[in-house]
């Protein structure tokens, strides 16, 4: 199989949206890689993964999945037992084991300041969803981006439900136990502590890990070259 037979699917996480991948998309297209940025619903791990599986079926080619932040929860569930998925890339992302939630993994090691930056609002049916305060967004989410980039991302951020962050991974065997996985993250991540990201990369037997000095949680914006290189490593191995 050649890289031309593969499609890279980019799955954003909480407080972001598909365009957060734009710097990486431009670089992948320059390398003639087929790429689709998926709109992640951010409602529940199980529901979001079911949607992603539908997207994979519709694409109709083997895929490499790259997830950012909470998107790592979704790709881990969606890829489990899915023959169309050939490799995984975790970009400042959660790589959970069975039953682990985003909230549990983010608090497993000290350092996250996300709780101080988010505001809740109620959702129909009960519970809350969270967004990052606009005045805190630059410092919390994309400290290595420009003020203009941060202001735009704060306006276009998509909230995530509390239920999604609290839901443990449903599958018995997480996809990173079955598929080759790569990791890229920054050492100045204020959402998911770098120590937690290192732990998950080591546990998953990462095929290649890039830890980017000075990079924030919005790794696709602050370090698009490193994210792209990591995805290309996965594509090359899968192809």
Short mmCIF file of C-alpha atoms in Angstrom, two decimals:
data_model
loop_
_atom_site.label_atom_id
_atom_site.label_comp_id
_atom_site.label_asym_id
_atom_site.label_seq_id
_atom_site.Cartn_x
_atom_site.Cartn_y
_atom_site.Cartn_z
CA UNK A 1 0.00 0.00 0.00
CA UNK A 2 1.28 3.49 -0.84
CA UNK A 3 0.53 6.74 0.97
CA UNK A 4 -1.78 7.61 -1.92
CA UNK A 5 -4.16 4.88 -0.72
CA UNK A 6 -4.44 6.46 2.74
CA UNK A 7 -6.49 9.32 4.09
CA UNK A 8 -5.47 11.23 7.21
CA UNK A 9 -8.40 12.18 9.43
CA UNK A 10 -7.81 15.02 11.89
CA UNK A 11 -10.06 15.05 14.96
CA UNK A 12 -10.08 18.19 17.08
CA UNK A 13 -10.67 18.24 20.79
CA UNK A 14 -12.55 20.36 23.28
CA UNK A 15 -12.46 24.17 22.98
CA UNK A 16 -11.31 23.93 19.35
CA UNK A 17 -12.85 23.20 15.96
CA UNK A 18 -11.81 21.79 12.60
CA UNK A 19 -9.99 24.93 11.46
CA UNK A 20 -7.57 24.57 14.38
CA UNK A 21 -5.84 22.03 12.13
CA UNK A 22 -5.41 24.50 9.21
CA UNK A 23 -1.62 24.93 9.57
CA UNK A 24 -1.17 21.15 9.54
CA UNK A 25 -3.63 20.68 6.68
CA UNK A 26 -1.65 23.08 4.49
CA UNK A 27 1.57 21.20 5.17
CA UNK A 28 0.05 17.75 4.57
CA UNK A 29 -1.48 18.90 1.28
CA UNK A 30 1.91 20.22 0.22
CA UNK A 31 3.14 16.63 0.67
CA UNK A 32 0.23 15.33 -1.47
CA UNK A 33 -1.44 13.65 1.50
CA UNK A 34 -5.21 13.25 1.37
CA UNK A 35 -6.62 14.80 4.53
CA UNK A 36 -10.02 15.50 6.08
CA UNK A 37 -10.65 17.53 9.24
CA UNK A 38 -13.59 15.98 11.06
CA UNK A 39 -16.12 18.02 13.07
CA UNK A 40 -16.07 16.29 16.45
CA UNK A 41 -19.48 16.60 18.19
CA UNK A 42 -17.94 16.80 21.70
CA UNK A 43 -21.03 15.27 23.32
CA UNK A 44 -19.86 11.85 24.56
CA UNK A 45 -16.95 9.49 23.94
CA UNK A 46 -19.22 6.69 22.76
CA UNK A 47 -21.38 8.91 20.57
CA UNK A 48 -18.49 10.88 19.12
CA UNK A 49 -16.64 7.65 18.31
CA UNK A 50 -19.73 6.22 16.61
CA UNK A 51 -19.87 9.32 14.44
CA UNK A 52 -16.18 9.03 13.58
CA UNK A 53 -16.65 5.37 12.61
CA UNK A 54 -19.37 6.53 10.20
CA UNK A 55 -16.98 9.09 8.73
CA UNK A 56 -14.31 6.41 8.28
CA UNK A 57 -16.79 4.18 6.48
CA UNK A 58 -17.79 7.05 4.22
CA UNK A 59 -14.18 7.90 3.35
CA UNK A 60 -13.77 4.39 1.94
CA UNK A 61 -9.98 4.17 2.20
CA UNK A 62 -7.62 3.02 4.94
CA UNK A 63 -7.03 5.88 7.36
CA UNK A 64 -4.55 7.30 9.82
CA UNK A 65 -6.32 9.01 12.71
CA UNK A 66 -4.80 12.05 14.42
CA UNK A 67 -6.55 13.31 17.52
CA UNK A 68 -5.95 16.45 19.54
CA UNK A 69 -6.71 16.62 23.27
CA UNK A 70 -10.14 15.02 23.93
CA UNK A 71 -9.97 13.88 20.29
CA UNK A 72 -7.53 11.24 21.54
CA UNK A 73 -10.35 9.69 23.56
CA UNK A 74 -12.46 9.54 20.41
CA UNK A 75 -9.86 8.02 18.09
CA UNK A 76 -8.94 5.42 20.72
CA UNK A 77 -12.54 4.23 20.87
CA UNK A 78 -13.35 4.58 17.16
CA UNK A 79 -10.24 2.67 16.01
CA UNK A 80 -10.71 -0.30 18.33
CA UNK A 81 -11.28 -3.38 16.17
CA UNK A 82 -11.60 -1.19 13.06
CA UNK A 83 -9.67 -2.72 10.15
CA UNK A 84 -9.73 0.54 8.19
CA UNK A 85 -7.49 2.28 10.73
CA UNK A 86 -3.79 1.68 10.16
CA UNK A 87 -2.11 4.05 12.66
CA UNK A 88 -2.82 6.60 15.36
CA UNK A 89 -1.30 9.99 16.16
CA UNK A 90 -1.88 11.64 19.53
CA UNK A 91 -1.27 15.39 19.33
CA UNK A 92 -1.32 16.74 22.90
CA UNK A 93 -4.01 14.11 23.32
CA UNK A 94 -5.39 11.61 25.76
CA UNK A 95 -4.54 7.95 25.11
CA UNK A 96 -6.85 6.25 27.63
CA UNK A 97 -7.02 2.69 28.81
CA UNK A 98 -10.32 0.94 29.46
CA UNK A 99 -12.50 2.91 31.87
CA UNK A 100 -10.24 5.98 32.01
CA UNK A 101 -11.79 9.38 31.37
CA UNK A 102 -10.29 12.65 30.21
CA UNK A 103 -10.92 14.16 33.63
CA UNK A 104 -9.12 11.31 35.37
CA UNK A 105 -6.10 11.44 33.08
CA UNK A 106 -5.79 15.24 33.21
CA UNK A 107 -5.74 15.19 37.01
CA UNK A 108 -3.48 12.14 37.38
CA UNK A 109 -0.43 14.41 37.46
CA UNK A 110 -0.25 17.99 38.78
CA UNK A 111 0.01 21.02 36.54
CA UNK A 112 -3.28 21.59 34.70
CA UNK A 113 -4.82 25.02 35.20
CA UNK A 114 -7.83 24.37 32.97
CA UNK A 115 -10.29 24.23 35.87
CA UNK A 116 -9.56 27.87 36.68
CA UNK A 117 -10.23 28.98 33.09
CA UNK A 118 -13.51 27.29 32.17
CA UNK A 119 -17.11 28.38 32.65
CA UNK A 120 -20.12 26.02 32.67
CA UNK A 121 -23.52 26.39 31.07
CA UNK A 122 -26.47 23.99 31.29
CA UNK A 123 -27.44 21.66 28.45
CA UNK A 124 -30.82 20.17 27.66
CA UNK A 125 -31.41 16.91 29.45
CA UNK A 126 -29.26 17.87 32.40
CA UNK A 127 -25.61 18.47 33.09
CA UNK A 128 -23.30 21.17 31.79
CA UNK A 129 -20.98 21.98 28.98
CA UNK A 130 -17.76 23.90 29.37
CA UNK A 131 -15.97 26.63 27.42
CA UNK A 132 -12.81 28.58 28.17
CA UNK A 133 -13.32 32.22 29.19
CA UNK A 134 -12.27 34.49 26.31
CA UNK A 135 -10.02 36.51 28.61
CA UNK A 136 -8.20 33.32 29.66
CA UNK A 137 -8.05 31.61 26.28
CA UNK A 138 -4.70 32.94 25.04
CA UNK A 139 -2.77 32.07 28.19
CA UNK A 140 -4.54 28.76 28.83
CA UNK A 141 -4.90 27.20 25.38
CA UNK A 142 -2.53 28.77 22.86
CA UNK A 143 0.09 30.76 24.77
CA UNK A 144 2.60 30.41 21.92
CA UNK A 145 0.16 31.82 19.35
CA UNK A 146 -0.39 35.46 18.50
CA UNK A 147 -3.02 37.53 20.26
CA UNK A 148 -4.97 37.67 17.00
CA UNK A 149 -4.92 33.88 16.60
CA UNK A 150 -6.00 33.38 20.19
CA UNK A 151 -8.84 35.89 19.93
CA UNK A 152 -10.21 34.17 16.81
CA UNK A 153 -9.90 30.71 18.35
CA UNK A 154 -11.67 31.91 21.50
CA UNK A 155 -14.62 33.08 19.43
CA UNK A 156 -14.81 29.88 17.35
CA UNK A 157 -14.15 27.40 20.19
CA UNK A 158 -16.70 24.63 20.58
CA UNK A 159 -17.75 23.65 24.10
CA UNK A 160 -17.54 20.10 25.40
CA UNK A 161 -20.02 18.42 27.70
CA UNK A 162 -19.12 17.43 31.21
CA UNK A 163 -20.46 13.97 30.32
CA UNK A 164 -17.90 13.61 27.52
CA UNK A 165 -15.00 14.52 29.79
CA UNK A 166 -16.23 12.19 32.54
CA UNK A 167 -17.02 9.13 30.38
CA UNK A 168 -14.54 6.31 30.72
CA UNK A 169 -13.25 4.60 27.59
CA UNK A 170 -15.89 1.95 26.79
CA UNK A 171 -13.87 -0.53 24.73
CA UNK A 172 -12.19 -3.49 26.38
CA UNK A 173 -9.00 -3.14 24.33
CA UNK A 174 -7.90 0.43 23.51
CA UNK A 175 -6.75 0.91 19.94
CA UNK A 176 -3.20 1.86 20.92
CA UNK A 177 -2.72 -1.72 22.13
CA UNK A 178 -3.55 -2.95 18.61
CA UNK A 179 -2.15 -0.24 16.33
CA UNK A 180 1.16 1.61 16.00
CA UNK A 181 0.90 5.01 17.65
CA UNK A 182 2.89 8.25 17.57
CA UNK A 183 2.86 11.16 20.02
CA UNK A 184 3.62 14.87 19.79
CA UNK A 185 3.07 17.43 22.54
CA UNK A 186 4.49 20.56 24.15
CA UNK A 187 6.25 20.88 27.48
CA UNK A 188 4.20 24.01 28.30
CA UNK A 189 0.77 22.41 27.95
CA UNK A 190 -1.55 23.97 30.56
CA UNK A 191 -4.53 21.70 29.82
CA UNK A 192 -2.88 18.25 30.00
CA UNK A 193 0.34 18.22 32.02
CA UNK A 194 3.40 17.16 30.03
CA UNK A 195 4.05 14.49 32.65
CA UNK A 196 0.69 12.92 31.86
CA UNK A 197 1.40 13.04 28.14
CA UNK A 198 4.77 11.36 28.64
CA UNK A 199 3.14 8.68 30.76
CA UNK A 200 0.55 7.90 28.10
CA UNK A 201 3.14 7.82 25.31
CA UNK A 202 5.35 5.44 27.25
CA UNK A 203 2.41 3.21 28.19
CA UNK A 204 1.29 3.00 24.59
CA UNK A 205 4.75 1.96 23.38
CA UNK A 206 4.98 5.06 21.20
CA UNK A 207 6.71 4.44 17.87
CA UNK A 208 7.98 8.00 17.99
CA UNK A 209 7.51 10.86 20.44
CA UNK A 210 8.21 14.55 19.81
CA UNK A 211 8.17 16.77 22.88
CA UNK A 212 8.30 20.36 21.69
CA UNK A 213 10.00 22.88 23.97
CA UNK A 214 7.79 25.88 24.70
CA UNK A 215 4.74 24.53 22.87
CA UNK A 216 1.26 25.02 24.31
CA UNK A 217 -1.80 22.80 24.26
CA UNK A 218 -2.81 24.05 20.79
CA UNK A 219 0.06 22.10 19.29
CA UNK A 220 -1.26 22.21 15.71
CA UNK A 221 -1.09 26.01 15.83
CA UNK A 222 2.08 26.49 17.85
CA UNK A 223 4.14 23.65 16.36
CA UNK A 224 2.57 22.64 13.02
CA UNK A 225 5.88 21.46 11.54
CA UNK A 226 6.41 18.95 14.34
CA UNK A 227 2.80 17.78 14.24
CA UNK A 228 2.98 17.34 10.47
CA UNK A 229 6.26 15.44 10.71
CA UNK A 230 4.74 13.08 13.27
CA UNK A 231 1.72 12.43 11.06
CA UNK A 232 3.98 11.82 8.07
CA UNK A 233 5.94 9.29 10.13
CA UNK A 234 2.68 7.42 10.79
CA UNK A 235 1.60 7.64 7.16
CA UNK A 236 4.98 6.35 5.98
CA UNK A 237 4.85 3.39 8.34
CA UNK A 238 1.24 2.61 7.47
CA UNK A 239 1.93 2.87 3.75
#
